[in-house]
PDB file of C-alpha atoms in Angstrom:
ATOM      1  CA  UNK A 381     104.603 -62.250 -93.573  1.00  0.00           C
ATOM      2  CA  UNK A 382     106.466 -64.093 -91.243  1.00  0.00           C
ATOM      3  CA  UNK A 383     107.206 -68.206 -91.959  1.00  0.00           C
ATOM      4  CA  UNK A 384     104.232 -70.404 -90.512  1.00  0.00           C
ATOM      5  CA  UNK A 385     104.474 -73.459 -87.916  1.00  0.00           C
ATOM      6  CA  UNK A 386     104.246 -76.471 -89.217  1.00  0.00           C
ATOM      7  CA  UNK A 387     100.451 -77.520 -89.996  1.00  0.00           C
ATOM      8  CA  UNK A 388      98.923 -80.533 -87.976  1.00  0.00           C
ATOM      9  CA  UNK A 389      98.872 -83.467 -89.622  1.00  0.00           C
ATOM     10  CA  UNK A 390      95.646 -84.661 -87.225  1.00  0.00           C
ATOM     11  CA  UNK A 391      94.029 -83.917 -84.090  1.00  0.00           C
ATOM     12  CA  UNK A 392      96.862 -85.292 -82.093  1.00  0.00           C
ATOM     13  CA  UNK A 393      98.645 -82.116 -83.434  1.00  0.00           C
ATOM     14  CA  UNK A 394      96.619 -79.351 -82.954  1.00  0.00           C
ATOM     15  CA  UNK A 395      97.195 -78.437 -79.144  1.00  0.00           C
ATOM     16  CA  UNK A 396     100.725 -78.798 -79.865  1.00  0.00           C
ATOM     17  CA  UNK A 397     100.532 -76.309 -83.313  1.00  0.00           C
ATOM     18  CA  UNK A 398      98.380 -73.679 -81.533  1.00  0.00           C
ATOM     19  CA  UNK A 399     101.301 -73.656 -77.898  1.00  0.00           C
ATOM     20  CA  UNK A 400     104.193 -73.229 -81.243  1.00  0.00           C
ATOM     21  CA  UNK A 401     102.278 -70.181 -82.325  1.00  0.00           C
ATOM     22  CA  UNK A 402     102.925 -68.684 -79.000  1.00  0.00           C
ATOM     23  CA  UNK A 403      99.877 -68.640 -77.831  1.00  0.00           C
ATOM     24  CA  UNK A 404      97.936 -70.507 -74.473  1.00  0.00           C
ATOM     25  CA  UNK A 405      95.156 -72.288 -76.926  1.00  0.00           C
ATOM     26  CA  UNK A 406      92.802 -71.832 -79.239  1.00  0.00           C
ATOM     27  CA  UNK A 407      89.864 -70.140 -78.469  1.00  0.00           C
ATOM     28  CA  UNK A 408      86.504 -71.389 -80.472  1.00  0.00           C
ATOM     29  CA  UNK A 409      83.686 -69.135 -80.830  1.00  0.00           C
ATOM     30  CA  UNK A 410      81.042 -71.640 -82.306  1.00  0.00           C
ATOM     31  CA  UNK A 411      80.940 -75.131 -80.088  1.00  0.00           C
ATOM     32  CA  UNK A 412      77.510 -76.505 -79.344  1.00  0.00           C
ATOM     33  CA  UNK A 413      76.374 -77.922 -76.292  1.00  0.00           C
ATOM     34  CA  UNK A 414      72.634 -78.139 -75.212  1.00  0.00           C
ATOM     35  CA  UNK A 415      70.511 -80.646 -73.182  1.00  0.00           C
ATOM     36  CA  UNK A 416      70.688 -84.031 -74.661  1.00  0.00           C
ATOM     37  CA  UNK A 417      67.015 -84.170 -75.415  1.00  0.00           C
ATOM     38  CA  UNK A 418      67.685 -81.502 -78.158  1.00  0.00           C
ATOM     39  CA  UNK A 419      71.290 -82.589 -79.325  1.00  0.00           C
ATOM     40  CA  UNK A 420      70.253 -86.150 -80.141  1.00  0.00           C
ATOM     41  CA  UNK A 421      66.982 -84.270 -81.958  1.00  0.00           C
ATOM     42  CA  UNK A 422      69.759 -81.805 -83.527  1.00  0.00           C
ATOM     43  CA  UNK A 423      71.857 -84.718 -84.874  1.00  0.00           C
ATOM     44  CA  UNK A 424      68.680 -87.219 -86.482  1.00  0.00           C
ATOM     45  CA  UNK A 425      68.070 -84.374 -88.168  1.00  0.00           C
ATOM     46  CA  UNK A 426      71.477 -84.199 -89.782  1.00  0.00           C
ATOM     47  CA  UNK A 427      71.344 -87.835 -90.110  1.00  0.00           C
ATOM     48  CA  UNK A 428      68.040 -87.756 -91.907  1.00  0.00           C
ATOM     49  CA  UNK A 429      70.427 -86.099 -94.538  1.00  0.00           C
ATOM     50  CA  UNK A 430      71.929 -89.021 -95.415  1.00  0.00           C
ATOM     51  CA  UNK A 431      75.241 -87.204 -96.270  1.00  0.00           C
ATOM     52  CA  UNK A 432      76.451 -85.814 -93.042  1.00  0.00           C
ATOM     53  CA  UNK A 433      77.878 -87.970 -90.371  1.00  0.00           C
ATOM     54  CA  UNK A 434      78.671 -86.936 -87.065  1.00  0.00           C
ATOM     55  CA  UNK A 435      82.171 -87.311 -86.550  1.00  0.00           C
ATOM     56  CA  UNK A 436      82.134 -86.064 -82.088  1.00  0.00           C
ATOM     57  CA  UNK A 437      79.402 -87.773 -81.680  1.00  0.00           C
ATOM     58  CA  UNK A 438      79.557 -88.474 -77.648  1.00  0.00           C
ATOM     59  CA  UNK A 439      78.576 -87.737 -74.397  1.00  0.00           C
ATOM     60  CA  UNK A 440      78.989 -84.170 -73.078  1.00  0.00           C
ATOM     61  CA  UNK A 441      82.073 -85.074 -70.790  1.00  0.00           C
ATOM     62  CA  UNK A 442      84.262 -86.871 -73.474  1.00  0.00           C
ATOM     63  CA  UNK A 443      83.661 -83.482 -75.681  1.00  0.00           C
ATOM     64  CA  UNK A 444      84.850 -81.719 -73.127  1.00  0.00           C
ATOM     65  CA  UNK A 445      87.788 -84.032 -72.548  1.00  0.00           C
ATOM     66  CA  UNK A 446      88.099 -84.289 -76.702  1.00  0.00           C
ATOM     67  CA  UNK A 447      88.507 -80.253 -76.491  1.00  0.00           C
ATOM     68  CA  UNK A 448      90.933 -80.230 -74.120  1.00  0.00           C
ATOM     69  CA  UNK A 449      92.577 -82.510 -75.753  1.00  0.00           C
ATOM     70  CA  UNK A 450      92.455 -80.456 -79.352  1.00  0.00           C
ATOM     71  CA  UNK A 451      93.887 -77.382 -77.705  1.00  0.00           C
ATOM     72  CA  UNK A 452      90.771 -75.553 -77.205  1.00  0.00           C
ATOM     73  CA  UNK A 453      90.716 -73.674 -73.818  1.00  0.00           C
ATOM     74  CA  UNK A 454      87.839 -71.551 -73.784  1.00  0.00           C
ATOM     75  CA  UNK A 455      84.838 -72.351 -76.478  1.00  0.00           C
ATOM     76  CA  UNK A 456      80.906 -71.461 -76.089  1.00  0.00           C
ATOM     77  CA  UNK A 457      78.118 -73.238 -75.328  1.00  0.00           C
ATOM     78  CA  UNK A 458      75.431 -72.561 -77.972  1.00  0.00           C
ATOM     79  CA  UNK A 459      72.097 -73.288 -78.255  1.00  0.00           C
ATOM     80  CA  UNK A 460      69.283 -71.649 -79.895  1.00  0.00           C
ATOM     81  CA  UNK A 461      65.320 -72.062 -79.583  1.00  0.00           C
ATOM     82  CA  UNK A 462      63.283 -72.197 -82.609  1.00  0.00           C
ATOM     83  CA  UNK A 463      60.087 -71.772 -80.848  1.00  0.00           C
ATOM     84  CA  UNK A 464      58.244 -69.741 -77.459  1.00  0.00           C
ATOM     85  CA  UNK A 465      58.597 -71.025 -74.015  1.00  0.00           C
ATOM     86  CA  UNK A 466      62.018 -72.508 -75.036  1.00  0.00           C
ATOM     87  CA  UNK A 467      64.514 -70.418 -74.716  1.00  0.00           C
ATOM     88  CA  UNK A 468      64.451 -69.512 -70.853  1.00  0.00           C
ATOM     89  CA  UNK A 469      64.931 -73.473 -70.186  1.00  0.00           C
ATOM     90  CA  UNK A 470      68.083 -73.771 -72.561  1.00  0.00           C
ATOM     91  CA  UNK A 471      69.443 -70.674 -70.662  1.00  0.00           C
ATOM     92  CA  UNK A 472      69.378 -72.186 -67.808  1.00  0.00           C
ATOM     93  CA  UNK A 473      71.243 -75.812 -69.218  1.00  0.00           C
ATOM     94  CA  UNK A 474      73.899 -73.411 -70.937  1.00  0.00           C
ATOM     95  CA  UNK A 475      74.430 -70.902 -68.396  1.00  0.00           C
ATOM     96  CA  UNK A 476      74.637 -73.849 -64.815  1.00  0.00           C
ATOM     97  CA  UNK A 477      77.357 -75.518 -67.771  1.00  0.00           C
ATOM     98  CA  UNK A 478      79.379 -72.730 -67.965  1.00  0.00           C
ATOM     99  CA  UNK A 479      79.475 -72.673 -64.071  1.00  0.00           C
ATOM    100  CA  UNK A 480      80.594 -75.903 -63.983  1.00  0.00           C
ATOM    101  CA  UNK A 481      82.504 -76.151 -66.974  1.00  0.00           C
ATOM    102  CA  UNK A 482      85.289 -73.127 -66.422  1.00  0.00           C
ATOM    103  CA  UNK A 483      86.473 -73.135 -70.194  1.00  0.00           C
ATOM    104  CA  UNK A 484      83.286 -72.775 -71.410  1.00  0.00           C
ATOM    105  CA  UNK A 485      81.522 -69.199 -71.911  1.00  0.00           C
ATOM    106  CA  UNK A 486      77.991 -67.916 -70.170  1.00  0.00           C
ATOM    107  CA  UNK A 487      75.591 -68.425 -72.962  1.00  0.00           C
ATOM    108  CA  UNK A 488      72.124 -67.848 -73.501  1.00  0.00           C
ATOM    109  CA  UNK A 489      69.412 -67.369 -76.751  1.00  0.00           C
ATOM    110  CA  UNK A 490      66.277 -66.141 -77.059  1.00  0.00           C
ATOM    111  CA  UNK A 491      63.258 -65.832 -79.424  1.00  0.00           C
ATOM    112  CA  UNK A 492      60.289 -63.857 -80.048  1.00  0.00           C
ATOM    113  CA  UNK A 493      58.087 -63.827 -77.328  1.00  0.00           C
ATOM    114  CA  UNK A 494      56.416 -61.247 -74.543  1.00  0.00           C
ATOM    115  CA  UNK A 495      59.096 -62.873 -71.922  1.00  0.00           C
ATOM    116  CA  UNK A 496      62.229 -62.010 -74.098  1.00  0.00           C
ATOM    117  CA  UNK A 497      63.402 -59.430 -72.784  1.00  0.00           C
ATOM    118  CA  UNK A 498      62.764 -60.585 -68.555  1.00  0.00           C
ATOM    119  CA  UNK A 499      64.787 -63.608 -69.657  1.00  0.00           C
ATOM    120  CA  UNK A 500      67.428 -62.209 -71.551  1.00  0.00           C
ATOM    121  CA  UNK A 501      68.018 -59.843 -68.482  1.00  0.00           C
ATOM    122  CA  UNK A 502      67.988 -62.598 -66.368  1.00  0.00           C
ATOM    123  CA  UNK A 503      70.866 -64.058 -68.529  1.00  0.00           C
ATOM    124  CA  UNK A 504      73.089 -60.777 -68.311  1.00  0.00           C
ATOM    125  CA  UNK A 505      72.889 -60.919 -64.604  1.00  0.00           C
ATOM    126  CA  UNK A 506      74.014 -64.497 -64.216  1.00  0.00           C
ATOM    127  CA  UNK A 507      76.350 -63.461 -66.272  1.00  0.00           C
ATOM    128  CA  UNK A 508      75.735 -64.075 -70.192  1.00  0.00           C
ATOM    129  CA  UNK A 509      78.871 -63.413 -72.087  1.00  0.00           C
ATOM    130  CA  UNK A 510      77.173 -64.286 -75.455  1.00  0.00           C
ATOM    131  CA  UNK A 511      74.277 -65.417 -77.216  1.00  0.00           C
ATOM    132  CA  UNK A 512      73.455 -67.649 -80.418  1.00  0.00           C
ATOM    133  CA  UNK A 513      70.155 -66.513 -82.572  1.00  0.00           C
ATOM    134  CA  UNK A 514      69.599 -69.080 -85.762  1.00  0.00           C
ATOM    135  CA  UNK A 515      67.362 -67.351 -88.087  1.00  0.00           C
ATOM    136  CA  UNK A 516      67.105 -70.877 -90.433  1.00  0.00           C
ATOM    137  CA  UNK A 517      65.887 -72.949 -87.451  1.00  0.00           C
ATOM    138  CA  UNK A 518      63.927 -70.216 -85.648  1.00  0.00           C
ATOM    139  CA  UNK A 519      62.297 -68.774 -88.524  1.00  0.00           C
ATOM    140  CA  UNK A 520      61.359 -65.390 -87.101  1.00  0.00           C
ATOM    141  CA  UNK A 521      62.358 -61.782 -88.133  1.00  0.00           C
ATOM    142  CA  UNK A 522      65.485 -60.197 -86.680  1.00  0.00           C
ATOM    143  CA  UNK A 523      63.007 -56.869 -86.065  1.00  0.00           C
ATOM    144  CA  UNK A 524      60.198 -58.592 -84.357  1.00  0.00           C
ATOM    145  CA  UNK A 525      59.031 -55.606 -82.225  1.00  0.00           C
ATOM    146  CA  UNK A 526      59.028 -58.683 -79.627  1.00  0.00           C
ATOM    147  CA  UNK A 527      63.017 -58.326 -80.076  1.00  0.00           C
ATOM    148  CA  UNK A 528      63.306 -54.806 -79.707  1.00  0.00           C
ATOM    149  CA  UNK A 529      64.031 -54.521 -76.234  1.00  0.00           C
ATOM    150  CA  UNK A 530      66.377 -57.597 -76.458  1.00  0.00           C
ATOM    151  CA  UNK A 531      68.186 -55.542 -79.080  1.00  0.00           C
ATOM    152  CA  UNK A 532      68.397 -52.860 -76.973  1.00  0.00           C
ATOM    153  CA  UNK A 533      69.704 -54.752 -74.114  1.00  0.00           C
ATOM    154  CA  UNK A 534      72.067 -56.173 -75.824  1.00  0.00           C
ATOM    155  CA  UNK A 535      73.315 -53.314 -77.570  1.00  0.00           C
ATOM    156  CA  UNK A 536      74.187 -51.383 -74.292  1.00  0.00           C
ATOM    157  CA  UNK A 537      75.372 -53.953 -72.663  1.00  0.00           C
ATOM    158  CA  UNK A 538      78.119 -54.450 -75.504  1.00  0.00           C
ATOM    159  CA  UNK A 539      77.436 -58.857 -75.736  1.00  0.00           C
ATOM    160  CA  UNK A 540      78.139 -60.502 -78.765  1.00  0.00           C
ATOM    161  CA  UNK A 541      75.396 -62.289 -80.723  1.00  0.00           C
ATOM    162  CA  UNK A 542      76.669 -64.951 -82.800  1.00  0.00           C
ATOM    163  CA  UNK A 543      73.443 -65.251 -85.337  1.00  0.00           C
ATOM    164  CA  UNK A 544      73.967 -67.651 -87.976  1.00  0.00           C
ATOM    165  CA  UNK A 545      71.705 -65.597 -91.462  1.00  0.00           C
ATOM    166  CA  UNK A 546      72.431 -67.831 -94.184  1.00  0.00           C
ATOM    167  CA  UNK A 547      70.050 -70.831 -95.684  1.00  0.00           C
ATOM    168  CA  UNK A 548      71.226 -74.143 -96.284  1.00  0.00           C
ATOM    169  CA  UNK A 549      68.975 -76.323 -98.508  1.00  0.00           C
ATOM    170  CA  UNK A 550      68.290 -78.959 -95.859  1.00  0.00           C
ATOM    171  CA  UNK A 551      64.321 -78.829 -96.838  1.00  0.00           C
ATOM    172  CA  UNK A 552      63.758 -77.542 -93.125  1.00  0.00           C
ATOM    173  CA  UNK A 553      62.418 -74.438 -94.546  1.00  0.00           C
ATOM    174  CA  UNK A 554      62.880 -71.104 -93.311  1.00  0.00           C
ATOM    175  CA  UNK A 555      64.872 -69.542 -96.141  1.00  0.00           C
ATOM    176  CA  UNK A 556      62.542 -66.701 -95.786  1.00  0.00           C
ATOM    177  CA  UNK A 557      63.960 -65.229 -93.211  1.00  0.00           C
ATOM    178  CA  UNK A 558      67.828 -66.017 -94.135  1.00  0.00           C
ATOM    179  CA  UNK A 559      70.533 -63.573 -95.598  1.00  0.00           C
ATOM    180  CA  UNK A 560      72.242 -60.285 -95.452  1.00  0.00           C
ATOM    181  CA  UNK A 561      69.225 -58.341 -95.680  1.00  0.00           C
ATOM    182  CA  UNK A 562      67.515 -59.344 -92.135  1.00  0.00           C
ATOM    183  CA  UNK A 563      70.923 -58.388 -90.696  1.00  0.00           C
ATOM    184  CA  UNK A 564      71.436 -55.265 -92.386  1.00  0.00           C
ATOM    185  CA  UNK A 565      67.638 -54.065 -90.405  1.00  0.00           C
ATOM    186  CA  UNK A 566      68.603 -55.320 -87.188  1.00  0.00           C
ATOM    187  CA  UNK A 567      72.416 -52.921 -87.302  1.00  0.00           C
ATOM    188  CA  UNK A 568      70.491 -50.052 -89.111  1.00  0.00           C
ATOM    189  CA  UNK A 569      67.768 -49.922 -85.908  1.00  0.00           C
ATOM    190  CA  UNK A 570      71.218 -51.024 -83.673  1.00  0.00           C
ATOM    191  CA  UNK A 571      74.109 -50.055 -84.878  1.00  0.00           C
ATOM    192  CA  UNK A 572      75.594 -50.828 -81.984  1.00  0.00           C
ATOM    193  CA  UNK A 573      75.129 -54.081 -81.913  1.00  0.00           C
ATOM    194  CA  UNK A 574      78.164 -56.260 -81.689  1.00  0.00           C
ATOM    195  CA  UNK A 575      76.921 -59.328 -84.181  1.00  0.00           C
ATOM    196  CA  UNK A 576      79.420 -62.641 -85.152  1.00  0.00           C
ATOM    197  CA  UNK A 577      78.134 -63.810 -88.315  1.00  0.00           C
ATOM    198  CA  UNK A 578      78.003 -67.377 -88.003  1.00  0.00           C
ATOM    199  CA  UNK A 579      80.199 -69.521 -90.949  1.00  0.00           C
ATOM    200  CA  UNK A 580      80.932 -66.207 -92.950  1.00  0.00           C
ATOM    201  CA  UNK A 581      77.882 -65.904 -93.731  1.00  0.00           C
ATOM    202  CA  UNK A 582      77.526 -68.745 -95.902  1.00  0.00           C
ATOM    203  CA  UNK A 583      76.685 -68.932 -98.813  1.00  0.00           C
ATOM    204  CA  UNK A 584      75.837 -65.471 -98.645  1.00  0.00           C
ATOM    205  CA  UNK A 585      79.892 -64.481 -98.736  1.00  0.00           C
ATOM    206  CA  UNK A 586      79.691 -61.789-101.249  1.00  0.00           C
ATOM    207  CA  UNK A 587      76.726 -59.790 -99.150  1.00  0.00           C
ATOM    208  CA  UNK A 588      77.976 -60.495 -95.986  1.00  0.00           C
ATOM    209  CA  UNK A 589      81.608 -58.970 -96.851  1.00  0.00           C
ATOM    210  CA  UNK A 590      79.087 -55.910 -98.488  1.00  0.00           C
ATOM    211  CA  UNK A 591      77.661 -55.873 -95.312  1.00  0.00           C
ATOM    212  CA  UNK A 592      80.838 -55.408 -93.236  1.00  0.00           C
ATOM    213  CA  UNK A 593      82.065 -52.928 -94.892  1.00  0.00           C
ATOM    214  CA  UNK A 594      78.750 -50.608 -94.286  1.00  0.00           C
ATOM    215  CA  UNK A 595      78.965 -51.740 -90.779  1.00  0.00           C
ATOM    216  CA  UNK A 596      82.484 -51.775 -89.176  1.00  0.00           C
ATOM    217  CA  UNK A 597      82.115 -54.031 -85.819  1.00  0.00           C
ATOM    218  CA  UNK A 598      80.511 -56.403 -87.783  1.00  0.00           C
ATOM    219  CA  UNK A 599      82.777 -60.080 -87.096  1.00  0.00           C
ATOM    220  CA  UNK A 600      82.610 -63.165 -88.782  1.00  0.00           C
ATOM    221  CA  UNK A 601      83.426 -67.292 -87.342  1.00  0.00           C
ATOM    222  CA  UNK A 602      85.583 -68.945 -89.602  1.00  0.00           C
ATOM    223  CA  UNK A 603      82.865 -72.151 -88.891  1.00  0.00           C
ATOM    224  CA  UNK A 604      83.066 -74.931 -91.570  1.00  0.00           C
ATOM    225  CA  UNK A 605      84.167 -71.771 -94.077  1.00  0.00           C
ATOM    226  CA  UNK A 606      87.678 -73.069 -94.370  1.00  0.00           C
ATOM    227  CA  UNK A 607      88.150 -77.078 -94.400  1.00  0.00           C
ATOM    228  CA  UNK A 608      91.475 -78.903 -95.320  1.00  0.00           C
ATOM    229  CA  UNK A 609      89.700 -80.529 -98.737  1.00  0.00           C
ATOM    230  CA  UNK A 610      86.242 -79.797 -99.128  1.00  0.00           C
ATOM    231  CA  UNK A 611      83.846 -76.894 -97.216  1.00  0.00           C
ATOM    232  CA  UNK A 612      80.235 -78.644 -98.602  1.00  0.00           C
ATOM    233  CA  UNK A 613      80.333 -73.971-100.066  1.00  0.00           C
ATOM    234  CA  UNK A 614      81.851 -72.610-102.861  1.00  0.00           C
ATOM    235  CA  UNK A 615      84.398 -70.125-101.148  1.00  0.00           C
ATOM    236  CA  UNK A 616      84.876 -67.576-103.500  1.00  0.00           C
ATOM    237  CA  UNK A 617      87.706 -64.913-103.327  1.00  0.00           C
ATOM    238  CA  UNK A 618      86.438 -62.743-101.449  1.00  0.00           C
ATOM    239  CA  UNK A 619      86.114 -64.442 -98.448  1.00  0.00           C
ATOM    240  CA  UNK A 620      89.925 -64.868 -97.885  1.00  0.00           C
ATOM    241  CA  UNK A 621      90.264 -61.674 -99.462  1.00  0.00           C
ATOM    242  CA  UNK A 622      88.086 -59.832 -96.866  1.00  0.00           C
ATOM    243  CA  UNK A 623      89.853 -61.981 -94.038  1.00  0.00           C
ATOM    244  CA  UNK A 624      93.846 -60.793 -94.930  1.00  0.00           C
ATOM    245  CA  UNK A 625      92.619 -57.257 -94.601  1.00  0.00           C
ATOM    246  CA  UNK A 626      90.266 -57.923 -91.424  1.00  0.00           C
ATOM    247  CA  UNK A 627      92.478 -59.955 -88.956  1.00  0.00           C
ATOM    248  CA  UNK A 628      90.622 -58.226 -86.316  1.00  0.00           C
ATOM    249  CA  UNK A 629      87.063 -59.084 -86.977  1.00  0.00           C
ATOM    250  CA  UNK A 630      88.085 -62.865 -88.124  1.00  0.00           C
ATOM    251  CA  UNK A 631      86.654 -65.575 -84.885  1.00  0.00           C
ATOM    252  CA  UNK A 632      87.743 -69.476 -85.449  1.00  0.00           C
ATOM    253  CA  UNK A 633      84.829 -70.904 -85.453  1.00  0.00           C
ATOM    254  CA  UNK A 634      84.179 -74.879 -85.900  1.00  0.00           C
ATOM    255  CA  UNK A 635      80.570 -75.998 -85.213  1.00  0.00           C
ATOM    256  CA  UNK A 636      82.128 -78.338 -82.785  1.00  0.00           C
ATOM    257  CA  UNK A 637      80.867 -81.481 -82.858  1.00  0.00           C
ATOM    258  CA  UNK A 638      77.707 -81.033 -85.298  1.00  0.00           C
ATOM    259  CA  UNK A 639      80.210 -81.995 -88.543  1.00  0.00           C
ATOM    260  CA  UNK A 640      81.630 -84.712 -90.872  1.00  0.00           C
ATOM    261  CA  UNK A 641      85.419 -84.284 -91.219  1.00  0.00           C
ATOM    262  CA  UNK A 642      87.925 -84.230 -88.335  1.00  0.00           C
ATOM    263  CA  UNK A 643      88.801 -80.892 -85.981  1.00  0.00           C
ATOM    264  CA  UNK A 644      92.288 -80.350 -87.494  1.00  0.00           C
ATOM    265  CA  UNK A 645      90.779 -80.041 -91.446  1.00  0.00           C
ATOM    266  CA  UNK A 646      89.200 -76.373 -90.099  1.00  0.00           C
ATOM    267  CA  UNK A 647      92.435 -75.631 -88.867  1.00  0.00           C
ATOM    268  CA  UNK A 648      95.107 -76.498 -91.571  1.00  0.00           C
ATOM    269  CA  UNK A 649      92.121 -74.982 -93.745  1.00  0.00           C
ATOM    270  CA  UNK A 650      92.704 -71.756 -91.740  1.00  0.00           C
ATOM    271  CA  UNK A 651      96.954 -72.181 -91.928  1.00  0.00           C
ATOM    272  CA  UNK A 652      96.665 -72.757 -95.509  1.00  0.00           C
ATOM    273  CA  UNK A 653      95.646 -69.667 -96.141  1.00  0.00           C
ATOM    274  CA  UNK A 654      99.290 -68.811 -95.361  1.00  0.00           C
ATOM    275  CA  UNK A 655      98.554 -64.993 -93.907  1.00  0.00           C
ATOM    276  CA  UNK A 656     101.607 -65.239 -91.228  1.00  0.00           C
ATOM    277  CA  UNK A 657     101.539 -66.393 -87.509  1.00  0.00           C
ATOM    278  CA  UNK A 658     100.637 -62.298 -86.599  1.00  0.00           C
ATOM    279  CA  UNK A 659      97.235 -63.233 -88.221  1.00  0.00           C
ATOM    280  CA  UNK A 660      96.486 -66.715 -87.126  1.00  0.00           C
ATOM    281  CA  UNK A 661      97.676 -65.428 -83.449  1.00  0.00           C
ATOM    282  CA  UNK A 662      94.521 -62.798 -83.631  1.00  0.00           C
ATOM    283  CA  UNK A 663      92.432 -65.177 -85.344  1.00  0.00           C
ATOM    284  CA  UNK A 664      93.064 -68.423 -83.271  1.00  0.00           C
ATOM    285  CA  UNK A 665      93.149 -66.767 -80.120  1.00  0.00           C
ATOM    286  CA  UNK A 666      93.528 -63.095 -79.521  1.00  0.00           C
ATOM    287  CA  UNK A 667      89.910 -61.508 -80.786  1.00  0.00           C
ATOM    288  CA  UNK A 668      88.146 -63.748 -78.999  1.00  0.00           C
ATOM    289  CA  UNK A 669      90.269 -63.244 -75.880  1.00  0.00           C
ATOM    290  CA  UNK A 670      90.136 -59.373 -76.247  1.00  0.00           C
ATOM    291  CA  UNK A 671      86.234 -59.780 -76.886  1.00  0.00           C
ATOM    292  CA  UNK A 672      85.709 -61.793 -73.701  1.00  0.00           C
ATOM    293  CA  UNK A 673      88.480 -60.549 -71.344  1.00  0.00           C
ATOM    294  CA  UNK A 674      90.360 -64.093 -71.087  1.00  0.00           C
TER     295      UNK A 674
END
């Protein structure tokens, strides 16, 4: 493997580090932008945990500038619904957000309800490129009959879906809907779905890698998994081993802005794996750029 360029020391170094790798910038597949009322509610939830001080708690325009300063030149604007009647309004926000901010991919979400297939079809017609669902927050089954037509449409369109399937003990419940078994059942029914496991399936890492062995199109994002210092999760060897063996299936994600560390800590955590510059170029830019035609 070729030698890695000098790792960035702080956030101010990240953009230059990416350019030194020989890529245009960073493609972050796991960035959130939501209507302000919802964003504030999400942050209040994390505040209630007492140990999760959100570092990048600013308004939308400031966060967009922060990403640009970090060299993140393409990113998602993920939002997710947790009750009926919510997804269509969120889609209006995220799709309009992308129309006004070209660095952002057109994103959408959905929830098991009678209107889901219709508003997902509308989102796709409006250029929707990536969807987000969160099983613990949404508390629904991946194979709910009301989502059958949604999954069929997304499979046919080849649209990526970032799926948060792992559960965290944050007091919100929903663990019964989580894990890799719901993802397996989904892929068994719609094997052509392009799924991206958020947080590399954390905390179900071993099961996620096993699932990836069964479904070769399954991809994973790195959001908050490899943080220089402490990731919050015990990361078993199976994860870096899989990442080394599957460079085309790893996408950089950060979960910006909802984490307590600096953005550079995630970049350094990935760089310290020492898998070489070619590997880093794929993970930090090329894989997502090829997926979304950037």
